[in-house]
CSV table of C-alpha atoms in Angstrom, one decimal:
chain,number,residue,atom,x,y,z
A,1,MET,CA,78.8,111.1,124.2
A,2,PHE,CA,77.5,109.6,121.0
A,3,GLN,CA,76.8,113.0,119.6
A,4,ASP,CA,80.4,114.1,120.5
A,5,PHE,CA,81.7,111.0,118.6
A,6,ILE,CA,79.9,112.1,115.5
A,7,VAL,CA,81.2,115.7,115.7
A,8,VAL,CA,84.8,114.5,116.3
A,9,ALA,CA,84.5,112.0,113.4
A,10,GLY,CA,83.7,114.9,111.1
A,11,ILE,CA,86.4,117.1,112.4
A,12,HIS,CA,89.0,114.3,112.3
A,13,ALA,CA,88.0,113.3,108.7
A,14,GLY,CA,88.5,116.9,107.6
A,15,ALA,CA,91.9,117.1,109.3
A,16,MET,CA,93.1,113.9,107.6
A,17,LEU,CA,92.2,115.3,104.2
A,18,LEU,CA,94.2,118.5,104.7
A,19,PRO,CA,97.4,118.7,102.7
A,20,GLY,CA,100.4,118.0,104.9
A,21,PRO,CA,103.1,115.5,105.8
A,22,ASP,CA,100.7,112.8,106.9
A,23,LEU,CA,98.8,112.8,103.6
A,24,ALA,CA,102.0,113.0,101.6
A,25,ILE,CA,103.5,110.0,103.4
A,26,LEU,CA,100.2,108.1,102.7
A,27,MET,CA,100.3,109.1,99.0
A,28,SER,CA,103.9,108.0,98.7
A,29,ASN,CA,103.1,104.5,100.0
A,30,ALA,CA,99.8,104.2,98.2
A,31,LEU,CA,101.6,104.8,94.9
A,32,SER,CA,103.6,101.6,95.6
A,33,GLY,CA,100.5,99.7,94.7
A,34,GLU,CA,100.6,97.6,97.8
A,35,LYS,CA,97.6,97.5,100.1
A,36,LYS,CA,99.7,96.1,102.9
A,37,ARG,CA,101.9,99.2,103.0
A,38,ILE,CA,98.9,101.4,103.0
A,39,PHE,CA,97.5,99.6,106.0
A,40,LEU,CA,100.8,99.7,107.9
A,41,VAL,CA,101.1,103.4,107.3
A,42,ALA,CA,97.5,103.9,108.4
A,43,LEU,CA,98.3,101.7,111.5
A,44,GLY,CA,101.4,103.8,112.2
A,45,TYR,CA,99.3,107.0,111.8
A,46,ALA,CA,96.6,105.7,114.2
A,47,THR,CA,99.2,104.6,116.7
A,48,ALA,CA,100.7,108.1,116.7
A,49,CYS,CA,97.2,109.7,117.1
A,50,ALA,CA,96.6,107.4,120.1
A,51,ALA,CA,100.0,108.4,121.5
A,52,HIS,CA,99.1,112.1,121.1
A,53,SER,CA,95.8,111.5,122.8
A,54,ILE,CA,97.5,109.9,125.8
A,55,LEU,CA,100.1,112.6,126.1
A,56,VAL,CA,97.6,115.4,125.7
A,57,ILE,CA,95.1,114.0,128.1
A,58,SER,CA,97.8,113.2,130.7
A,59,GLY,CA,99.3,116.7,130.2
A,60,LEU,CA,102.8,115.3,129.3
A,61,TRP,CA,103.0,117.3,126.1
A,62,LEU,CA,103.2,120.4,128.2
A,63,VAL,CA,106.7,119.2,129.2
A,64,VAL,CA,107.7,119.4,125.5
A,65,PHE,CA,106.2,122.8,124.9
A,66,ASN,CA,107.8,124.2,128.0
A,67,ASN,CA,111.2,122.8,127.2
A,68,PRO,CA,112.9,124.7,124.3
A,69,VAL,CA,115.6,122.0,123.8
A,70,LEU,CA,113.1,119.2,123.3
A,71,SER,CA,111.0,121.4,121.0
A,72,LYS,CA,114.0,122.3,119.0
A,73,TYR,CA,115.1,118.7,118.4
A,74,LEU,CA,111.6,117.6,117.6
A,75,ILE,CA,111.6,120.2,114.8
A,76,TYR,CA,115.0,119.1,113.6
A,77,PHE,CA,114.0,115.4,113.6
A,78,GLY,CA,110.7,116.0,111.8
A,79,SER,CA,112.3,118.2,109.1
A,80,ALA,CA,115.1,115.8,108.4
A,81,PHE,CA,112.6,112.9,108.2
A,82,PHE,CA,110.4,114.5,105.6
A,83,ILE,CA,113.4,115.6,103.5
A,84,PHE,CA,114.8,112.1,103.7
A,85,VAL,CA,111.6,110.3,102.7
A,86,GLY,CA,111.0,112.8,99.9
A,87,ILE,CA,114.5,112.3,98.4
A,88,SER,CA,114.0,108.5,98.8
A,89,ALA,CA,110.8,108.7,96.8
A,90,ILE,CA,112.4,110.8,94.0
A,91,GLN,CA,115.3,108.3,93.8
A,92,GLN,CA,112.8,105.4,93.6
A,93,LYS,CA,113.8,104.0,97.0
A,94,SER,CA,111.2,103.0,99.5
A,95,GLY,CA,112.5,104.7,102.6
A,96,LEU,CA,115.1,102.6,104.4
A,97,GLN,CA,114.5,99.5,102.2
A,98,TYR,CA,118.1,99.5,101.2
A,99,LEU,CA,119.0,99.2,104.9
A,100,SER,CA,116.3,96.8,105.9
A,101,ARG,CA,114.4,94.2,103.8
A,102,ASP,CA,111.4,94.6,106.0
A,103,SER,CA,109.7,97.5,104.1
A,104,GLY,CA,106.5,96.8,106.0
A,105,SER,CA,108.0,97.9,109.3
A,106,TRP,CA,109.4,101.0,107.6
A,107,SER,CA,105.9,101.9,106.3
A,108,PHE,CA,104.6,101.6,109.8
A,109,ALA,CA,107.4,103.8,111.1
A,110,GLN,CA,106.7,106.4,108.5
A,111,GLY,CA,103.1,106.7,109.7
A,112,VAL,CA,104.2,107.0,113.3
A,113,ILE,CA,107.1,109.5,112.8
A,114,ALA,CA,105.2,111.7,110.3
A,115,ASN,CA,102.5,112.4,112.8
A,116,ILE,CA,104.3,112.2,116.1
A,117,SER,CA,106.9,114.7,115.0
A,118,ASN,CA,104.3,117.1,113.6
A,119,VAL,CA,104.0,120.0,116.1
A,120,LYS,CA,100.7,121.0,114.4
A,121,ALA,CA,99.3,117.6,115.2
A,122,ILE,CA,100.0,118.2,118.9
A,123,VAL,CA,98.2,121.6,118.8
A,124,TYR,CA,95.3,120.0,116.9
A,125,PHE,CA,94.8,117.3,119.6
A,126,ILE,CA,95.1,119.8,122.4
A,127,ALA,CA,92.4,122.0,120.7
A,128,LEU,CA,90.3,118.9,120.0
A,129,TYR,CA,90.3,117.4,123.5
A,130,SER,CA,89.8,120.7,125.2
A,131,GLN,CA,86.3,120.8,123.7
A,132,PHE,CA,85.2,117.3,124.9
A,133,ILE,CA,87.3,116.4,128.0
A,134,THR,CA,87.1,118.2,131.3
A,135,VAL,CA,88.5,117.6,134.8
A,136,GLU,CA,85.3,115.8,135.5
A,137,THR,CA,85.7,113.2,132.7
A,138,SER,CA,86.3,109.8,134.2
A,139,THR,CA,89.3,107.6,133.4
A,140,THR,CA,87.1,105.1,131.6
A,141,GLU,CA,85.7,107.8,129.3
A,142,LYS,CA,89.2,109.1,128.6
A,143,ALA,CA,90.3,105.5,127.6
A,144,ILE,CA,87.2,105.2,125.3
A,145,TRP,CA,88.2,108.5,123.6
A,146,ILE,CA,91.8,107.2,123.0
A,147,VAL,CA,90.5,103.9,121.5
A,148,TYR,CA,87.9,105.8,119.4
A,149,ILE,CA,90.6,108.1,118.0
A,150,PHE,CA,92.8,105.1,117.2
A,151,VAL,CA,90.0,103.2,115.3
A,152,LEU,CA,88.8,106.4,113.6
A,153,SER,CA,92.3,107.3,112.5
A,154,LEU,CA,93.1,103.8,111.2
A,155,ALA,CA,89.8,103.5,109.2
A,156,GLY,CA,90.1,107.0,107.8
A,157,ALA,CA,93.7,106.8,106.8
A,158,PHE,CA,93.3,103.3,105.3
A,159,SER,CA,90.2,104.5,103.3
A,160,ILE,CA,92.1,107.5,102.0
A,161,GLY,CA,95.0,105.4,101.0
A,162,LEU,CA,92.8,102.9,99.1
A,163,LEU,CA,91.2,105.9,97.3
A,164,ILE,CA,94.7,107.2,96.3
A,165,LEU,CA,95.7,103.7,95.2
A,166,ARG,CA,92.6,103.5,93.0
A,167,LEU,CA,93.2,106.9,91.5
A,168,GLY,CA,96.9,106.1,91.0
A,169,SER,CA,96.1,102.9,89.2
A,170,VAL,CA,94.4,105.1,86.5
A,171,VAL,CA,97.8,106.4,85.7
A,172,THR,CA,99.0,103.4,83.7
A,173,ASN,CA,101.8,105.1,81.8
A,174,GLU,CA,105.1,104.4,83.6
A,175,ASN,CA,106.5,107.8,82.8
A,176,ASN,CA,103.5,109.5,84.3
A,177,GLN,CA,103.7,107.3,87.4
A,178,ARG,CA,107.3,108.4,87.8
A,179,LYS,CA,106.3,112.0,87.5
A,180,LEU,CA,103.6,111.6,90.1
A,181,LYS,CA,106.1,110.0,92.6
A,182,ASN,CA,108.5,112.8,91.9
A,183,ILE,CA,105.8,115.3,92.7
A,184,VAL,CA,105.0,113.6,96.0
A,185,GLY,CA,108.7,113.3,96.9
A,186,GLY,CA,109.2,117.0,96.1
A,187,ILE,CA,106.2,118.0,98.3
A,188,LEU,CA,107.8,116.1,101.2
A,189,VAL,CA,111.2,117.8,100.7
A,190,ILE,CA,109.5,121.2,100.5
A,191,ILE,CA,107.5,120.5,103.7
A,192,GLY,CA,110.8,119.6,105.5
A,193,ILE,CA,112.6,122.7,104.3
A,194,ALA,CA,109.5,124.9,105.1
A,195,ILE,CA,109.5,123.6,108.7
A,196,LEU,CA,113.1,124.6,109.1
A,197,ILE,CA,112.5,128.1,107.6
A,198,ALA,CA,109.4,128.7,109.7
A,199,ASN,CA,111.3,127.9,112.9
A,200,ILE,CA,114.8,129.2,111.9
A,201,GLU,CA,114.8,131.9,114.6
A,202,ASN,CA,113.9,129.5,117.4
A,203,LEU,CA,116.4,126.9,116.2
A,204,TRP,CA,119.4,129.3,116.7
A,205,LEU,CA,118.4,130.2,120.2
């Protein structure tokens, strides 16, 4: 099992570094310069990964895949979320900060929503666990896997966020910082629109 943990650590680290909504959300919060927000986004991401693990291992995600209505609204929700956060970043607003003073809880929510609404993340965890969990795997071992993925996701996302924070601090010019935030916001908007376009036929069914 230890060797499996090492293999999964490598696979998961690679997945976290792939360009996508999770990384863009992490970048958006890291550019705020607050380690607390980075940690809360990482905690939200890890929580979503643990939730994916529970749903995949229990087989509950098959209900979503087999229900076109649920799948459709999950796509709608994810797309709208990425577009909203992207526009907020471009407008120099931290998510729902203008609706709630607790920007920390919003950072946590961003981490959860970005991952839990990502259909590719669901497919990723199904493919991942199919290699290491069988019908013979005990409940205790399954629980260990879920905890392991949570810790691995939290440590990995937080480390990546700190790296982005350090690289972002090199950009001391305020104008360049604004440009960087606009780029990250634009990426999120493009991701949201791309999700809609990629699923446009299914959304009208």
